[in-house]
PDB file of C-alpha atoms and ligand atoms in Angstrom:
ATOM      1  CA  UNK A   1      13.868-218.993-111.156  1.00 80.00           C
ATOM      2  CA  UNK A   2      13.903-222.946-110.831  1.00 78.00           C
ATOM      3  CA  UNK A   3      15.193-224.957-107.709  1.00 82.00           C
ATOM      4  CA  UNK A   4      18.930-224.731-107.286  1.00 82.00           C
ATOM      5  CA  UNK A   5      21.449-226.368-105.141  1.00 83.00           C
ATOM      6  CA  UNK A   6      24.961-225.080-104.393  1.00 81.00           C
ATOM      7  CA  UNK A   7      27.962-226.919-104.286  1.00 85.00           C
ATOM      8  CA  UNK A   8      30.220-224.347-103.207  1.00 85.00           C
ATOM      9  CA  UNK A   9      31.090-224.282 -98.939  1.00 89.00           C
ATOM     10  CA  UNK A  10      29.696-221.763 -97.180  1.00 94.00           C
ATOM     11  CA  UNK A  11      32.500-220.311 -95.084  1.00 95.00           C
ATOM     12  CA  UNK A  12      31.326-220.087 -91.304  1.00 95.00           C
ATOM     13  CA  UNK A  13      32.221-216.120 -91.774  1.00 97.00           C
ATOM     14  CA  UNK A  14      29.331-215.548 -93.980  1.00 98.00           C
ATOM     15  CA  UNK A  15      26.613-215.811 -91.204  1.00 98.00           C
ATOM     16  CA  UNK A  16      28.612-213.024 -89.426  1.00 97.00           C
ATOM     17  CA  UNK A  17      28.987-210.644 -92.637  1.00 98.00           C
ATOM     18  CA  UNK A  18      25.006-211.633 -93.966  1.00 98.00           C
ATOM     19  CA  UNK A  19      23.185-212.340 -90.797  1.00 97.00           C
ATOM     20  CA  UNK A  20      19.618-212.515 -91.303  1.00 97.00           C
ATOM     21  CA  UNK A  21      20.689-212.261 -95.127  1.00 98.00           C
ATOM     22  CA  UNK A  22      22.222-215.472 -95.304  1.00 98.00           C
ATOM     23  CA  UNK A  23      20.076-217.536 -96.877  1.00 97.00           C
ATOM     24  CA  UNK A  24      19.396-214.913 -99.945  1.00 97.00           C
ATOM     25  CA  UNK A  25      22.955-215.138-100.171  1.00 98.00           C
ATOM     26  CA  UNK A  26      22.904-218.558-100.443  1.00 97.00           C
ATOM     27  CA  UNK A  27      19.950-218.870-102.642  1.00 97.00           C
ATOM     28  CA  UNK A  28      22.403-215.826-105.109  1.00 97.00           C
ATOM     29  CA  UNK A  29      25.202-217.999-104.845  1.00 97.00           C
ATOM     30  CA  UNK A  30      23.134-221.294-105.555  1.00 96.00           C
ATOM     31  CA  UNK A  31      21.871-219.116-108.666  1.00 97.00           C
ATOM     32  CA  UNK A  32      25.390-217.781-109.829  1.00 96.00           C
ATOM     33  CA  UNK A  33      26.869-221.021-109.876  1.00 95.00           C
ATOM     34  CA  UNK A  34      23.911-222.130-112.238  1.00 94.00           C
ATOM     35  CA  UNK A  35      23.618-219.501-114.457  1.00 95.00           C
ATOM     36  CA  UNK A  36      26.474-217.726-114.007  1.00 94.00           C
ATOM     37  CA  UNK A  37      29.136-219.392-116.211  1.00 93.00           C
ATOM     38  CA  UNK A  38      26.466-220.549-119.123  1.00 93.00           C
ATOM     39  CA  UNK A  39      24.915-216.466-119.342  1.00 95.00           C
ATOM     40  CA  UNK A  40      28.522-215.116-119.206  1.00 94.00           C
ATOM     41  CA  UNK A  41      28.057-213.582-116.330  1.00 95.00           C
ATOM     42  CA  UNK A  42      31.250-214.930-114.645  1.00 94.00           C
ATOM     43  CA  UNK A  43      34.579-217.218-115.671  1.00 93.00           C
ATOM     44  CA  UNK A  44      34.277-220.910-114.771  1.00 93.00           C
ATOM     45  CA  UNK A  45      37.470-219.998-112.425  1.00 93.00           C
ATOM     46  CA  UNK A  46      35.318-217.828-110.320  1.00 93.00           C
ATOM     47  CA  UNK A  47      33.045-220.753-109.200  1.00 93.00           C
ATOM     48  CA  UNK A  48      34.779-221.851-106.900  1.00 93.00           C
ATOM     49  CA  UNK A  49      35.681-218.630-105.145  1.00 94.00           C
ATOM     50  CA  UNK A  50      32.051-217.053-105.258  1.00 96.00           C
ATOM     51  CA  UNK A  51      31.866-216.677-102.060  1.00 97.00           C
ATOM     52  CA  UNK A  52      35.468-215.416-100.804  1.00 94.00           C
ATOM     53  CA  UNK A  53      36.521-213.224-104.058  1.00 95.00           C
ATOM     54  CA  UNK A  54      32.856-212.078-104.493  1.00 97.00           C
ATOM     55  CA  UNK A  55      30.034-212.240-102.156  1.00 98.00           C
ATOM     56  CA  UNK A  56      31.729-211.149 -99.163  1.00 98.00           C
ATOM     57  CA  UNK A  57      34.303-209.047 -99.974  1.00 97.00           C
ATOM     58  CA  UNK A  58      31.385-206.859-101.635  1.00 98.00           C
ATOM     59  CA  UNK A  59      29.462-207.200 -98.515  1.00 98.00           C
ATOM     60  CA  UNK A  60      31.875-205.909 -96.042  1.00 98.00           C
ATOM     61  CA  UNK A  61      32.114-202.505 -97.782  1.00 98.00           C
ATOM     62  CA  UNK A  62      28.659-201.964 -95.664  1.00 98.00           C
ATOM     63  CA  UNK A  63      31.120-201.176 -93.254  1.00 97.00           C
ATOM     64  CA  UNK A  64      31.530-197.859 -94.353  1.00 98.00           C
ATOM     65  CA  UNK A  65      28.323-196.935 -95.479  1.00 98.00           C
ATOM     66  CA  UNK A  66      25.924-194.937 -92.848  1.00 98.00           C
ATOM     67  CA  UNK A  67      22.701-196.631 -91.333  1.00 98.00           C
ATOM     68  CA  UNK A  68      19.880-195.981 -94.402  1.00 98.00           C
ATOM     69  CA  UNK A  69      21.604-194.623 -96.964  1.00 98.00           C
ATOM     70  CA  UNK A  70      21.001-194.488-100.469  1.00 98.00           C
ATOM     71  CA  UNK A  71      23.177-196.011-102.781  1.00 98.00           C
ATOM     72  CA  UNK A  72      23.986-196.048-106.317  1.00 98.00           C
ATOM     73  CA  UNK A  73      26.099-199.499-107.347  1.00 98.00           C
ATOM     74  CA  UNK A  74      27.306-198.619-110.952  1.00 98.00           C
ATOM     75  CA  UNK A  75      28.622-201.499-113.512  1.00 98.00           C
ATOM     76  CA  UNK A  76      27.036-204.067-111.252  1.00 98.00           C
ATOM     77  CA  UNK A  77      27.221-206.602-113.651  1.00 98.00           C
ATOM     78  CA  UNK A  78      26.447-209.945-112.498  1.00 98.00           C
ATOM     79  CA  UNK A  79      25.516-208.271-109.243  1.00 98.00           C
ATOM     80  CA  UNK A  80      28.844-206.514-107.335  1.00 98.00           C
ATOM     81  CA  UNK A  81      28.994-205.598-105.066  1.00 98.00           C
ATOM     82  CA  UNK A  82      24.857-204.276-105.126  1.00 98.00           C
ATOM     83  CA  UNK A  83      23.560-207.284-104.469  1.00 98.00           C
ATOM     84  CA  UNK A  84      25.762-208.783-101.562  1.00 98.00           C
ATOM     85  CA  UNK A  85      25.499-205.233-100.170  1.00 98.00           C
ATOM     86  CA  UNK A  86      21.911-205.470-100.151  1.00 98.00           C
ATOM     87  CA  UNK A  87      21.000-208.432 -98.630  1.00 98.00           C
ATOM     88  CA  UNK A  88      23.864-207.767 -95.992  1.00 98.00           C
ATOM     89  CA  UNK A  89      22.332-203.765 -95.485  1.00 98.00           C
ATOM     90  CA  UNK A  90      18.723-203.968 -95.813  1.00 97.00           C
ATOM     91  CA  UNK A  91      18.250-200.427 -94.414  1.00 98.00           C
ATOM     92  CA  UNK A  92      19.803-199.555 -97.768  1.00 98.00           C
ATOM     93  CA  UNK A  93      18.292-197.941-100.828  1.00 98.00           C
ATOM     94  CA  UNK A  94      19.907-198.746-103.568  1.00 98.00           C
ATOM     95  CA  UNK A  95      19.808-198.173-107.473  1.00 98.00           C
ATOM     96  CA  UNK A  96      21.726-200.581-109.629  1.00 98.00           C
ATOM     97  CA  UNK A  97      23.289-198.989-113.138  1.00 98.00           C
ATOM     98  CA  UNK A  98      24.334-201.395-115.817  1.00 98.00           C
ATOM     99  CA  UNK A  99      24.597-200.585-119.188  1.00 98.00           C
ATOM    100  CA  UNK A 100      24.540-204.437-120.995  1.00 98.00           C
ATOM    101  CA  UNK A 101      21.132-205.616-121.582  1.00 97.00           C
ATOM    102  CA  UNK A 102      22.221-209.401-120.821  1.00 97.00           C
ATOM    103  CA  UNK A 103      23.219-208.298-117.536  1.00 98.00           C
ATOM    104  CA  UNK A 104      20.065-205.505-116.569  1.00 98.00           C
ATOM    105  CA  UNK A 105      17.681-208.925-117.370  1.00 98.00           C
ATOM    106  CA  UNK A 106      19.867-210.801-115.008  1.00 98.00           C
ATOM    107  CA  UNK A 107      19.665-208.211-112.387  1.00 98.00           C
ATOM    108  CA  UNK A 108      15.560-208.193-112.861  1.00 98.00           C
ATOM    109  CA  UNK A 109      16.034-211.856-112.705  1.00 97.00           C
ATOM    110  CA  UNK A 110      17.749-212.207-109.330  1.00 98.00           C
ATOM    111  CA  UNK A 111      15.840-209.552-107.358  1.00 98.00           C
ATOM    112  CA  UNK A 112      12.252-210.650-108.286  1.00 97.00           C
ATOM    113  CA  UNK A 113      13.217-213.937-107.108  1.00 97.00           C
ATOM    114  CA  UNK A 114      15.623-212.822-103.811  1.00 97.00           C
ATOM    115  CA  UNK A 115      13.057-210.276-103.086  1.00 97.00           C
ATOM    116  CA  UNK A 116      14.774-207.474-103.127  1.00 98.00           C
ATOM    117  CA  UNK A 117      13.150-204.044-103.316  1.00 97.00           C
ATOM    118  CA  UNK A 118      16.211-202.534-105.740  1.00 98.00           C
ATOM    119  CA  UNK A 119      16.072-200.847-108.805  1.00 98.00           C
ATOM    120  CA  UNK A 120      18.199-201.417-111.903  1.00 98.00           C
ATOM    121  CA  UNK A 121      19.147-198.244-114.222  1.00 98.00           C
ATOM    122  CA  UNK A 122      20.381-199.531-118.014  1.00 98.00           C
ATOM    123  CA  UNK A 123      22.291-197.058-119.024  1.00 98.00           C
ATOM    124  CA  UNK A 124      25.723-195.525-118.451  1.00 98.00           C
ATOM    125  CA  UNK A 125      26.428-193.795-115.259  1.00 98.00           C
ATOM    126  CA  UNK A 126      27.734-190.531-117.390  1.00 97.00           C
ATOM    127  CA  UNK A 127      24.632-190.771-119.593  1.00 97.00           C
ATOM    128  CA  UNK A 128      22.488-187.270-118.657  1.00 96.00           C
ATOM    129  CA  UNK A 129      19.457-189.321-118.807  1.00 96.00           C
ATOM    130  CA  UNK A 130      20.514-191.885-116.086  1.00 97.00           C
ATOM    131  CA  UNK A 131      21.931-188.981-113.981  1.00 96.00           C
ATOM    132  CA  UNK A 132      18.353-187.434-114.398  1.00 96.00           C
ATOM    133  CA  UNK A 133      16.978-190.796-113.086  1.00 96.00           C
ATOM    134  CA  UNK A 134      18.948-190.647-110.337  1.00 97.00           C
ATOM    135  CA  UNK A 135      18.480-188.328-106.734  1.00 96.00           C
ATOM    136  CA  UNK A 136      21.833-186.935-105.370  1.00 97.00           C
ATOM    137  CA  UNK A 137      23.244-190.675-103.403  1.00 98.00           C
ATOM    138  CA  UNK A 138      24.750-190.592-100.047  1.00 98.00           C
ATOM    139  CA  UNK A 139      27.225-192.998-101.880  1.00 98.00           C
ATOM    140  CA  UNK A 140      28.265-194.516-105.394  1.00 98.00           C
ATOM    141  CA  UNK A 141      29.460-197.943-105.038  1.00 98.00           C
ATOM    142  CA  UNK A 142      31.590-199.705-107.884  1.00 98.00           C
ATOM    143  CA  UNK A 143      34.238-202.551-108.791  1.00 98.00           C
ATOM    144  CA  UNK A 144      35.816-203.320-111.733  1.00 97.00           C
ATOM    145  CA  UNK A 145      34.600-200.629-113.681  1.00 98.00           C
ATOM    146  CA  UNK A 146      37.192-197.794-115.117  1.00 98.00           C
ATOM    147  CA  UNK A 147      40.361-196.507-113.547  1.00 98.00           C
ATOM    148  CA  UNK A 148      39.807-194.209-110.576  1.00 98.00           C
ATOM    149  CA  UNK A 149      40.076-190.938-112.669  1.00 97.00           C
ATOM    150  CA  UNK A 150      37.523-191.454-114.946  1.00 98.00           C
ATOM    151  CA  UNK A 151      35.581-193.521-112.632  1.00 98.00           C
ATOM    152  CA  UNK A 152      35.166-190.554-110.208  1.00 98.00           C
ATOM    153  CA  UNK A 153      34.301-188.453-113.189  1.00 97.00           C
ATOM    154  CA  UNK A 154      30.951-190.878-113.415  1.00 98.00           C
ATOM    155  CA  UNK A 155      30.264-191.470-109.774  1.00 98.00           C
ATOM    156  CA  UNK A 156      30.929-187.947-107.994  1.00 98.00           C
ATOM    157  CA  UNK A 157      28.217-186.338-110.173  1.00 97.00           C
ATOM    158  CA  UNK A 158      25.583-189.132-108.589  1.00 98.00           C
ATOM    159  CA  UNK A 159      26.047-187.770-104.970  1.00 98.00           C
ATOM    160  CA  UNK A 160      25.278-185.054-102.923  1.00 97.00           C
ATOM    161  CA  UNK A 161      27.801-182.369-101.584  1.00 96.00           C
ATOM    162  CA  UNK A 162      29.368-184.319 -98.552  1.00 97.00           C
ATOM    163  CA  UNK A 163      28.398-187.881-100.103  1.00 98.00           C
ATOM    164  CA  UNK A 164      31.314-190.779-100.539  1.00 98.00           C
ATOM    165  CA  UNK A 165      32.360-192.953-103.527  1.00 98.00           C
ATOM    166  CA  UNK A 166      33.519-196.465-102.455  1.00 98.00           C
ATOM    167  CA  UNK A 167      35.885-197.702-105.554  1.00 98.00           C
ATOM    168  CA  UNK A 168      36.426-201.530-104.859  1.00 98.00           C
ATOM    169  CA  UNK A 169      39.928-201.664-106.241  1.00 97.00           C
ATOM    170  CA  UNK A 170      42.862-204.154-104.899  1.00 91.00           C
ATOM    171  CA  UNK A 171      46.180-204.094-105.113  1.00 92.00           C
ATOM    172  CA  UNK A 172      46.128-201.258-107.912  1.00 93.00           C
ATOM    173  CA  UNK A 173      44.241-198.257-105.332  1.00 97.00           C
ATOM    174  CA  UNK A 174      47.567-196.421-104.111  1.00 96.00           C
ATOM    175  CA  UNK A 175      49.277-196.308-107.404  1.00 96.00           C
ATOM    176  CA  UNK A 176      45.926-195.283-109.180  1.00 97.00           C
ATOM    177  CA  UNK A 177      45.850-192.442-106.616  1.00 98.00           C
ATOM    178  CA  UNK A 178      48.833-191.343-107.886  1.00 97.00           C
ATOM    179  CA  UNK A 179      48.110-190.963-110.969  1.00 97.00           C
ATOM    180  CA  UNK A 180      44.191-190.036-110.980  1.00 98.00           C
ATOM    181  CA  UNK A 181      44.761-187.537-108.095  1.00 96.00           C
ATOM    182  CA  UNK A 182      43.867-184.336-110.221  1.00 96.00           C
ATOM    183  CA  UNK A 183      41.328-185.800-112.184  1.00 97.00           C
ATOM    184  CA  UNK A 184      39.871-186.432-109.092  1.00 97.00           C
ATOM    185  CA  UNK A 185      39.981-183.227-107.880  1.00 96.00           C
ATOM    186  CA  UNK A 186      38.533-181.769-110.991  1.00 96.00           C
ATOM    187  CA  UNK A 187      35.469-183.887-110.828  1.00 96.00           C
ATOM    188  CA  UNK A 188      35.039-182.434-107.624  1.00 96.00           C
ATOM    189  CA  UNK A 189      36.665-184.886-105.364  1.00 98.00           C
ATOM    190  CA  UNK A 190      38.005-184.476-102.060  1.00 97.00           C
ATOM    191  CA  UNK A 191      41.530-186.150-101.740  1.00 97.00           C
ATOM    192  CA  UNK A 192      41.603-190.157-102.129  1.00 98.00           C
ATOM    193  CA  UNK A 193      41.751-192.619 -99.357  1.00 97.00           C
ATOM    194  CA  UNK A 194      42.211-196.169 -98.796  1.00 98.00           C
ATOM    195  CA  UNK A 195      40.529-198.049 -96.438  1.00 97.00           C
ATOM    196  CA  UNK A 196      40.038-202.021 -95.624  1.00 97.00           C
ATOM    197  CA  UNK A 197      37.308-203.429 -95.444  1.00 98.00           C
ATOM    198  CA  UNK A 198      36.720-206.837 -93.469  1.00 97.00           C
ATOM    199  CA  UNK A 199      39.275-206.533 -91.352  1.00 97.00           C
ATOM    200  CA  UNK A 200      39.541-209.878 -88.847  1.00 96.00           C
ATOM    201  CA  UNK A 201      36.598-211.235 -90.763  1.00 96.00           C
ATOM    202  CA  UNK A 202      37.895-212.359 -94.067  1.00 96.00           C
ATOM    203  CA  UNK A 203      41.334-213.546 -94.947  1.00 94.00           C
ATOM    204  CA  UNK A 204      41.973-210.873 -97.338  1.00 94.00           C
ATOM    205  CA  UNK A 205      40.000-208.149 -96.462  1.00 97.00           C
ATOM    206  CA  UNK A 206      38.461-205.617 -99.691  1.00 97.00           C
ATOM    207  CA  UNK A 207      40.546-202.299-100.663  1.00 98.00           C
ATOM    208  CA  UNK A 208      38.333-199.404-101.169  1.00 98.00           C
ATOM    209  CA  UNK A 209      39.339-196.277-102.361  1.00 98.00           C
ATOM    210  CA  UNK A 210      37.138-193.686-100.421  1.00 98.00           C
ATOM    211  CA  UNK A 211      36.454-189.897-102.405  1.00 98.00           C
ATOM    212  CA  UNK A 212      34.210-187.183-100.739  1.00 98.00           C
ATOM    213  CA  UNK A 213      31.947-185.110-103.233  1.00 98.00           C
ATOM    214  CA  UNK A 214      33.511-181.817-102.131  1.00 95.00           C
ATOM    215  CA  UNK A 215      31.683-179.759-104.704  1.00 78.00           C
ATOM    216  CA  UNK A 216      29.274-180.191-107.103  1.00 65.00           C
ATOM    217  CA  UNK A 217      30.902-179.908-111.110  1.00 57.00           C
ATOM    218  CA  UNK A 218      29.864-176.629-112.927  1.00 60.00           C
ATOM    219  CA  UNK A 219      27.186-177.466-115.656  1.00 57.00           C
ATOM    220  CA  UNK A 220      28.747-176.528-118.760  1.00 59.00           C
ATOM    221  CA  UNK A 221      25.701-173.825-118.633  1.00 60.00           C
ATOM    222  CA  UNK A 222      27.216-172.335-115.911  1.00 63.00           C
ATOM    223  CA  UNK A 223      30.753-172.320-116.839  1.00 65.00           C
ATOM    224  CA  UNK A 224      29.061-169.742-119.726  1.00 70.00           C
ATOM    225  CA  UNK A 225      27.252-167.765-117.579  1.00 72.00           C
ATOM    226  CA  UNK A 226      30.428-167.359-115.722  1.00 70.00           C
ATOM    227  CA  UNK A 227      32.717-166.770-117.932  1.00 74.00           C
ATOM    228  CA  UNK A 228      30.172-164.391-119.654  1.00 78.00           C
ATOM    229  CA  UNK A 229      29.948-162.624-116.258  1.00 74.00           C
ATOM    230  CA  UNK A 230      33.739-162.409-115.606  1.00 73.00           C
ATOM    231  CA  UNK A 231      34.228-160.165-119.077  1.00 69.00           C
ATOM    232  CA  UNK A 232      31.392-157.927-119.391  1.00 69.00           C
ATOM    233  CA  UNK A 233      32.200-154.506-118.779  1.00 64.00           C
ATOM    234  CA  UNK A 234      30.833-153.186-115.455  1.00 59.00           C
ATOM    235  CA  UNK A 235      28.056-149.866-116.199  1.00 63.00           C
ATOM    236  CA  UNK A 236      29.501-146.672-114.889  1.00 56.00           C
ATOM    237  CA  UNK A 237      27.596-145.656-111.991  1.00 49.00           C
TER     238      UNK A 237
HETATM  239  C1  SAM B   1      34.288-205.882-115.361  1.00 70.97           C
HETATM  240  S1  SAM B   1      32.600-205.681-115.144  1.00 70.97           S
HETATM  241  C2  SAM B   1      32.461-205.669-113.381  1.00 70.97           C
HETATM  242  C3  SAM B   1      31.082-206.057-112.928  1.00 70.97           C
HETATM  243  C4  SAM B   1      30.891-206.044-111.408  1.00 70.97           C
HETATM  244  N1  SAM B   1      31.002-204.711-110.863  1.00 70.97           N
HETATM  245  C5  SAM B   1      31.881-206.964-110.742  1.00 70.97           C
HETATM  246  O1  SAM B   1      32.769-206.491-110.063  1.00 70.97           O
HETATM  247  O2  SAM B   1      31.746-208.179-110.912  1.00 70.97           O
HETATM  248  C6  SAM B   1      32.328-203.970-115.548  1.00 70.97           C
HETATM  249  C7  SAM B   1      30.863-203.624-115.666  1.00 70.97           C
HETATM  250  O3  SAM B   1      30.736-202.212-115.776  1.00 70.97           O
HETATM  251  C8  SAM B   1      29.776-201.914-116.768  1.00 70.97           C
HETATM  252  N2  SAM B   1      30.079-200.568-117.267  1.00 70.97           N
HETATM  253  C9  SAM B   1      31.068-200.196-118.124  1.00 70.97           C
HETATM  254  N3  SAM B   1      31.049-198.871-118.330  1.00 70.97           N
HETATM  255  C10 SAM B   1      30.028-198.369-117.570  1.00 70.97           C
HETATM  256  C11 SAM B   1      29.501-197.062-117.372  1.00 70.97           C
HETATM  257  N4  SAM B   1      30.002-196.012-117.998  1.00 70.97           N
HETATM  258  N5  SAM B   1      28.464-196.924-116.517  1.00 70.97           N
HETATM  259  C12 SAM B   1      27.940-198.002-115.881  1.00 70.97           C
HETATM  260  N6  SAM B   1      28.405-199.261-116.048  1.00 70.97           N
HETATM  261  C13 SAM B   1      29.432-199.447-116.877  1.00 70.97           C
HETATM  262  C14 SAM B   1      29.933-203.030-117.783  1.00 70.97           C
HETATM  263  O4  SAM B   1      28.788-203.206-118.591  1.00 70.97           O
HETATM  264  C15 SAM B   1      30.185-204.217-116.863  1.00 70.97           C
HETATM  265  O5  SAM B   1      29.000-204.871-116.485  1.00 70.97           O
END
């Protein structure tokens, strides 16, 4: 993509969160503020708070995730939190899903020219051909995408036994708990937690709602074979 300059302040807390990552934030930041609005990627409101409402408090959910873990960011969008993620976590592997053409040829867009060595999905996380795409994840990453029921319905299926969904979700995560709690637990989820993020680095730090892949979901294949097995007569011996 072409020369860009940002106008946006870079807050002093960035270099912390990015490090050596910094100036590919910049450069995405530089590029969102560009593009962003006029490809309807983002509002004009969220200009100005790029870097506060957006690149960091994606970054800082790195916090949780283990040293070189894989990493599947669904309904990324205009890039959150995958791309902040990545240039903060390079020892990351991570897969991008998006659904929205518009947005997939952004995603191309931005890591040919950051560099990056991600890969972007289109499809829908719950689509049988992206989850054939996709190895068992270490984590599923994801903000702004469904409520936390059916949201864990498409992200537990993407990770291994013992792997972690991180649900960026505000203000909304304990009362979403509350109500998603057995869907959760029927997609195989371990019970909901919430965690900050970013704590004594950013003036509001990121909510995450954490979920353990407890078990893996019965194929509806095997629900048959089960159920087949449960009412056949047993041969006398
Ligand atoms: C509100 S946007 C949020 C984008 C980005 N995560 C962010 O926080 O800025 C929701 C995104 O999720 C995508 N999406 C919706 N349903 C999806 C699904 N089933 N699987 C993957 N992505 C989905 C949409 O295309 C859209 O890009």
């Amino acid at each position: 993509m072409e020369d860009v300059e940002g106008s946006v302040p870079v807050p002093a807390v960035a270099a912390r969160v990015f490090g050596d990552g910094l100036p590919g934030a910049e450069r995405f930041a530089a590029l969102l503020e560009r593009f962003g609005v006029e490809r309807g990627l983002i509002g004009p409101r969220e200009v100005e708070r790029l870097w506060d409402r957006h690149l960091l408090n994606s970054a800082v959910i790195g916090e949780r995730i283990p040293a070189g873990a894989t990493v599947v960011d669904i309904g990324s969008g205009a890039g959150f939190p995958g791309i902040p993620l990545a240039l903060a976590r390079p020892d990351l592997t991570l897969t991008l899903v998006e659904p929205m053409a518009r947005r997939v040829d952004w995603l191309g867009e931005v890591i040919e020219d950051l560099g990056l060595a991600i890969k972007v999905l289109r499809g829908r996380a719950e689509e049988r051909a992206v989850r054939a795409e996709l190895e068992p994840a270490d984590v599923v990453t994801s903000r702004a995408v469904a409520p936390l029921g059916r949201l864990a319905g498409w992200s537990l299926p993407l990770l291994r036994e013992g792997g972690m969904m991180l649900a960026l979700k505000g203000a909304s995560a304990q009362e979403e708990i509350a109500r998603d709690e057995a869907a959760v637990a029927r997609a195989g989820g371990g019970t909901p937690k919430v965690s900050e993020c970013g704590v004594g680095v950013l003036e509001t730090p990121t909510t995450v709602v954490i979920v353990e892949r407890i078990r893996a979901r019965k194929s509806a294949q095997e629900k048959r074979r089960r159920n087949a097995a449960a009412v056949r007569p047993k041969r006398a011996e």
